[in-house]
């Protein structure tokens, strides 16, 4: 499905990052200046000012005399934390021709020295407070906004005051020193190089087709490389002064704090901010020109084959009102029916395409886009194109049926009702992002209950005829504009595609057929099982229950999220049961298992019969088990357990999904090979496991020789072996979990003991060091390359104390990598340091440094990594550096421990391994106990030069030397 919001996210530039060299405990504040007497109006008023929809009354909306807006909401999920977003009402659309890319470049410079924060010190200040770059300290630039974000691990005065002052400095006091701008140019160029992927080039082709002559088609946020390389400081200052001004700023704060106190802090920090130049003009976005049917083709090696039909109209700029939301809801229900139909077509035997759908929405106030897009396998263009053309006509000509409409109403209402029930424990980051989205879209930020009431009022007495009229109007714009994205040329070009469309349009379509009523056939699995043992793990707030048939249940009731229950079911050997000398069809299980449905129901039949219920099912082949997982709410817990038990005991494993992924496999490989990172992920997995075929890449011939019967037999055997272990976490009582498991998994016949892995299956080794980098090849642009260095470390099978030291060592190395490789040398936009420790294979773990560079910078990159590793071996780090590396790790861990997802994973083995309790309870104390000397000792143990495995990924398209 091509969605306009996703288009923007794909185009939006990424992160801003700077590190520094000097550490200071405090910094001066900007002297206050007199506030102007006449209040300035914000660039946009709050949406509720022009709406009959009530805004969430828990949010305090305000406007300072200087025109800056703010919205404050108290929320204690998770407790003691806060999320901040400072939005500037300006993005790449505001740039002049000689400023293309400077909105995004300016985002970088806001981290690169301000009046009162020395260059390189901003991130260090935040790191000391426990904020990590990327996860907690971030920024992004899009077409129509730039925003800065901070995730605060605590809401004490020191943290909040520092965060607010930093944000104030970024938007009003950026220095934009000419030398600093010059130093950052190569970082931006490196970001453009990293983001220059087939997907981005496809986006450019789409915008060129949809909006020729309009500003959006020539203002992608990454900008123009010539401007990025040469723009003088004056261009930056012009943009900053014109658009970084209080009347264009909106501060959004959600967290566990007193709203009155936070409002006072905001006023104290931002009221003195005054604009220093006239307001920048609003851009002329251009008009939607009259268009007839058009066809465009983008030939892009490595891209997934796709075709889309687009219709464009003038943008809908009406304010957010009850009437407007009713119109959108009615139209969206029609598109939901279309997407349901297309989903079922994609899951049929011999499907015309492999996935897709339709949507209709505004694209940055430039146009309204209604679009249908599907992905298909090579050679399938004509069938895919004809199908979507005819399905669109079928919908417009015959409309939706009453049964289809009622199903979409039921499912939508269920989601909205669940949102109302869970409203009290919405997470702080989700709420602040909701406020940001509403602000950017000029939409009223409403409560879940208001959303439900508006929906119920809309669908009361709603008829199919009303929905049909709304859907038909969405396709009345200019077009259709057809875009085909293909990895290889199409014979006959655009004329051939146009002919396919014309031929399809001549085919009559029939009304959709009614679907038979169904019943859920998996409500009983036998006599409910009886618990034979129950024990409490008080340290973890968990209860372990053993049933007569051997099933073990671990339950942890939590109050983190209302109406959320997470479940995992583990059995068998997982990866340990796969052969080590050849690829196995079960490696595809995660992407085909659920799509195969159940023995008595296809996936679509399952979804139809359970319409209006909250449930899910997924399968993963973990290192030492098969894991089924799902999420539900208290009232659907019994059903969720029935679904998971049905997938365990009677999986459908139908041929269609398997044959589809087999046919798609060559395109998947080509897509991965089109970028250095993708190629490395494919080509390095086997070598980094010393040739273990379970991680290696199957050949095309091997994939072609696999059959669904092989997959089904392997999965059936694997899922039937060994005892079952269940973990249930969330808004649940122990008794409810016991009853739900007792009537399903515990009602099954007793299963045998856990199977024993074959000889050697539990062994995995890191490869020997490579003095010279192993050369790997990608198929993307010649200027793209990737360098990788990794050292063998340790495992996390039993005692994890040592692996936690390695994690902190990796965090320290990352600080130095970012400072040297990104900032000082500008070799790469986003170098990364990672550490992994296997919980299955003893002795198997690694620490790695990865960076995408130019080919000519590869030698410098490898030399720099070696130098940084040596510096950690040879010199004890400072306490400050340890704090800046470790504090964000601890805060991230504390944050995750206030969520059900953490505990679902952490509790997976506590029923059978008593040592797990100690490993869970000592995780933070182990990190806090690490000293600078421990880090140096670990560097000497693991960062050994001759044990490093190096790889260089270079383009096959590079010119011959």
PDB file of N, CA, C and O in Angstrom, residues 378-399:
ATOM      1  N   UNK A 378       8.795 -11.128 -10.939  1.00  0.00           N
ATOM      2  CA  UNK A 378       9.168 -10.842 -12.322  1.00  0.00           C
ATOM      3  C   UNK A 378       8.286 -11.611 -13.303  1.00  0.00           C
ATOM      4  O   UNK A 378       7.960 -12.776 -13.098  1.00  0.00           O
ATOM      5  N   UNK A 379       7.899 -10.916 -14.377  1.00  0.00           N
ATOM      6  CA  UNK A 379       7.032 -11.524 -15.380  1.00  0.00           C
ATOM      7  C   UNK A 379       5.565 -11.384 -15.076  1.00  0.00           C
ATOM      8  O   UNK A 379       4.722 -11.772 -15.896  1.00  0.00           O
ATOM      9  N   UNK A 380       5.208 -10.823 -13.922  1.00  0.00           N
ATOM     10  CA  UNK A 380       3.813 -10.761 -13.512  1.00  0.00           C
ATOM     11  C   UNK A 380       3.159  -9.415 -13.678  1.00  0.00           C
ATOM     12  O   UNK A 380       2.086  -9.184 -13.114  1.00  0.00           O
ATOM     13  N   UNK A 381       3.774  -8.496 -14.443  1.00  0.00           N
ATOM     14  CA  UNK A 381       3.242  -7.140 -14.550  1.00  0.00           C
ATOM     15  C   UNK A 381       1.822  -7.114 -15.107  1.00  0.00           C
ATOM     16  O   UNK A 381       0.931  -6.482 -14.538  1.00  0.00           O
ATOM     17  N   UNK A 382       1.599  -7.775 -16.247  1.00  0.00           N
ATOM     18  CA  UNK A 382       0.299  -7.659 -16.898  1.00  0.00           C
ATOM     19  C   UNK A 382      -0.818  -8.159 -15.983  1.00  0.00           C
ATOM     20  O   UNK A 382      -1.863  -7.519 -15.856  1.00  0.00           O
ATOM     21  N   UNK A 383      -0.599  -9.271 -15.326  1.00  0.00           N
ATOM     22  CA  UNK A 383      -1.645  -9.826 -14.454  1.00  0.00           C
ATOM     23  C   UNK A 383      -1.866  -8.940 -13.234  1.00  0.00           C
ATOM     24  O   UNK A 383      -3.003  -8.715 -12.817  1.00  0.00           O
ATOM     25  N   UNK A 384      -0.785  -8.437 -12.655  1.00  0.00           N
ATOM     26  CA  UNK A 384      -0.920  -7.563 -11.489  1.00  0.00           C
ATOM     27  C   UNK A 384      -1.641  -6.278 -11.855  1.00  0.00           C
ATOM     28  O   UNK A 384      -2.562  -5.826 -11.148  1.00  0.00           O
ATOM     29  N   UNK A 385      -1.245  -5.664 -12.964  1.00  0.00           N
ATOM     30  CA  UNK A 385      -1.849  -4.408 -13.386  1.00  0.00           C
ATOM     31  C   UNK A 385      -3.323  -4.593 -13.717  1.00  0.00           C
ATOM     32  O   UNK A 385      -4.181  -3.789 -13.317  1.00  0.00           O
ATOM     33  N   UNK A 386      -3.639  -5.660 -14.429  1.00  0.00           N
ATOM     34  CA  UNK A 386      -5.034  -5.911 -14.785  1.00  0.00           C
ATOM     35  C   UNK A 386      -5.877  -6.145 -13.541  1.00  0.00           C
ATOM     36  O   UNK A 386      -7.018  -5.674 -13.451  1.00  0.00           O
ATOM     37  N   UNK A 387      -5.330  -6.842 -12.575  1.00  0.00           N
ATOM     38  CA  UNK A 387      -6.098  -7.150 -11.368  1.00  0.00           C
ATOM     39  C   UNK A 387      -6.441  -5.887 -10.595  1.00  0.00           C
ATOM     40  O   UNK A 387      -7.593  -5.701 -10.173  1.00  0.00           O
ATOM     41  N   UNK A 388      -5.481  -5.003 -10.383  1.00  0.00           N
ATOM     42  CA  UNK A 388      -5.793  -3.814  -9.589  1.00  0.00           C
ATOM     43  C   UNK A 388      -6.693  -2.857 -10.369  1.00  0.00           C
ATOM     44  O   UNK A 388      -7.551  -2.192  -9.774  1.00  0.00           O
ATOM     45  N   UNK A 389      -6.524  -2.799 -11.686  1.00  0.00           N
ATOM     46  CA  UNK A 389      -7.420  -1.951 -12.479  1.00  0.00           C
ATOM     47  C   UNK A 389      -8.843  -2.462 -12.380  1.00  0.00           C
ATOM     48  O   UNK A 389      -9.799  -1.676 -12.201  1.00  0.00           O
ATOM     49  N   UNK A 390      -9.012  -3.770 -12.442  1.00  0.00           N
ATOM     50  CA  UNK A 390     -10.353  -4.341 -12.401  1.00  0.00           C
ATOM     51  C   UNK A 390     -10.939  -4.324 -10.988  1.00  0.00           C
ATOM     52  O   UNK A 390     -12.144  -4.132 -10.817  1.00  0.00           O
ATOM     53  N   UNK A 391     -10.112  -4.507  -9.971  1.00  0.00           N
ATOM     54  CA  UNK A 391     -10.623  -4.432  -8.604  1.00  0.00           C
ATOM     55  C   UNK A 391     -11.066  -3.021  -8.253  1.00  0.00           C
ATOM     56  O   UNK A 391     -12.059  -2.825  -7.545  1.00  0.00           O
ATOM     57  N   UNK A 392     -10.364  -2.051  -8.788  1.00  0.00           N
ATOM     58  CA  UNK A 392     -10.803  -0.665  -8.579  1.00  0.00           C
ATOM     59  C   UNK A 392     -12.149  -0.447  -9.250  1.00  0.00           C
ATOM     60  O   UNK A 392     -13.081   0.134  -8.656  1.00  0.00           O
ATOM     61  N   UNK A 393     -12.299  -0.913 -10.474  1.00  0.00           N
ATOM     62  CA  UNK A 393     -13.584  -0.743 -11.157  1.00  0.00           C
ATOM     63  C   UNK A 393     -14.689  -1.546 -10.482  1.00  0.00           C
ATOM     64  O   UNK A 393     -15.845  -1.101 -10.413  1.00  0.00           O
ATOM     65  N   UNK A 394     -14.363  -2.726 -10.000  1.00  0.00           N
ATOM     66  CA  UNK A 394     -15.371  -3.533  -9.309  1.00  0.00           C
ATOM     67  C   UNK A 394     -15.896  -2.777  -8.077  1.00  0.00           C
ATOM     68  O   UNK A 394     -17.095  -2.766  -7.795  1.00  0.00           O
ATOM     69  N   UNK A 395     -14.966  -2.142  -7.358  1.00  0.00           N
ATOM     70  CA  UNK A 395     -15.377  -1.395  -6.172  1.00  0.00           C
ATOM     71  C   UNK A 395     -16.238  -0.200  -6.552  1.00  0.00           C
ATOM     72  O   UNK A 395     -17.277   0.057  -5.923  1.00  0.00           O
ATOM     73  N   UNK A 396     -15.834   0.550  -7.572  1.00  0.00           N
ATOM     74  CA  UNK A 396     -16.589   1.734  -7.968  1.00  0.00           C
ATOM     75  C   UNK A 396     -17.933   1.352  -8.595  1.00  0.00           C
ATOM     76  O   UNK A 396     -18.960   1.979  -8.339  1.00  0.00           O
ATOM     77  N   UNK A 397     -17.944   0.288  -9.408  1.00  0.00           N
ATOM     78  CA  UNK A 397     -19.162  -0.087 -10.127  1.00  0.00           C
ATOM     79  C   UNK A 397     -20.196  -0.751  -9.232  1.00  0.00           C
ATOM     80  O   UNK A 397     -21.390  -0.442  -9.298  1.00  0.00           O
ATOM     81  N   UNK A 398     -19.747  -1.670  -8.361  1.00  0.00           N
ATOM     82  CA  UNK A 398     -20.686  -2.432  -7.551  1.00  0.00           C
ATOM     83  C   UNK A 398     -20.674  -2.042  -6.073  1.00  0.00           C
ATOM     84  O   UNK A 398     -21.589  -2.396  -5.328  1.00  0.00           O
ATOM     85  N   UNK A 399     -19.627  -1.350  -5.653  1.00  0.00           N
ATOM     86  CA  UNK A 399     -19.554  -0.901  -4.282  1.00  0.00           C
ATOM     87  C   UNK A 399     -19.239  -2.017  -3.295  1.00  0.00           C
ATOM     88  O   UNK A 399     -18.841  -3.115  -3.664  1.00  0.00           O
TER      89      UNK A 399
END
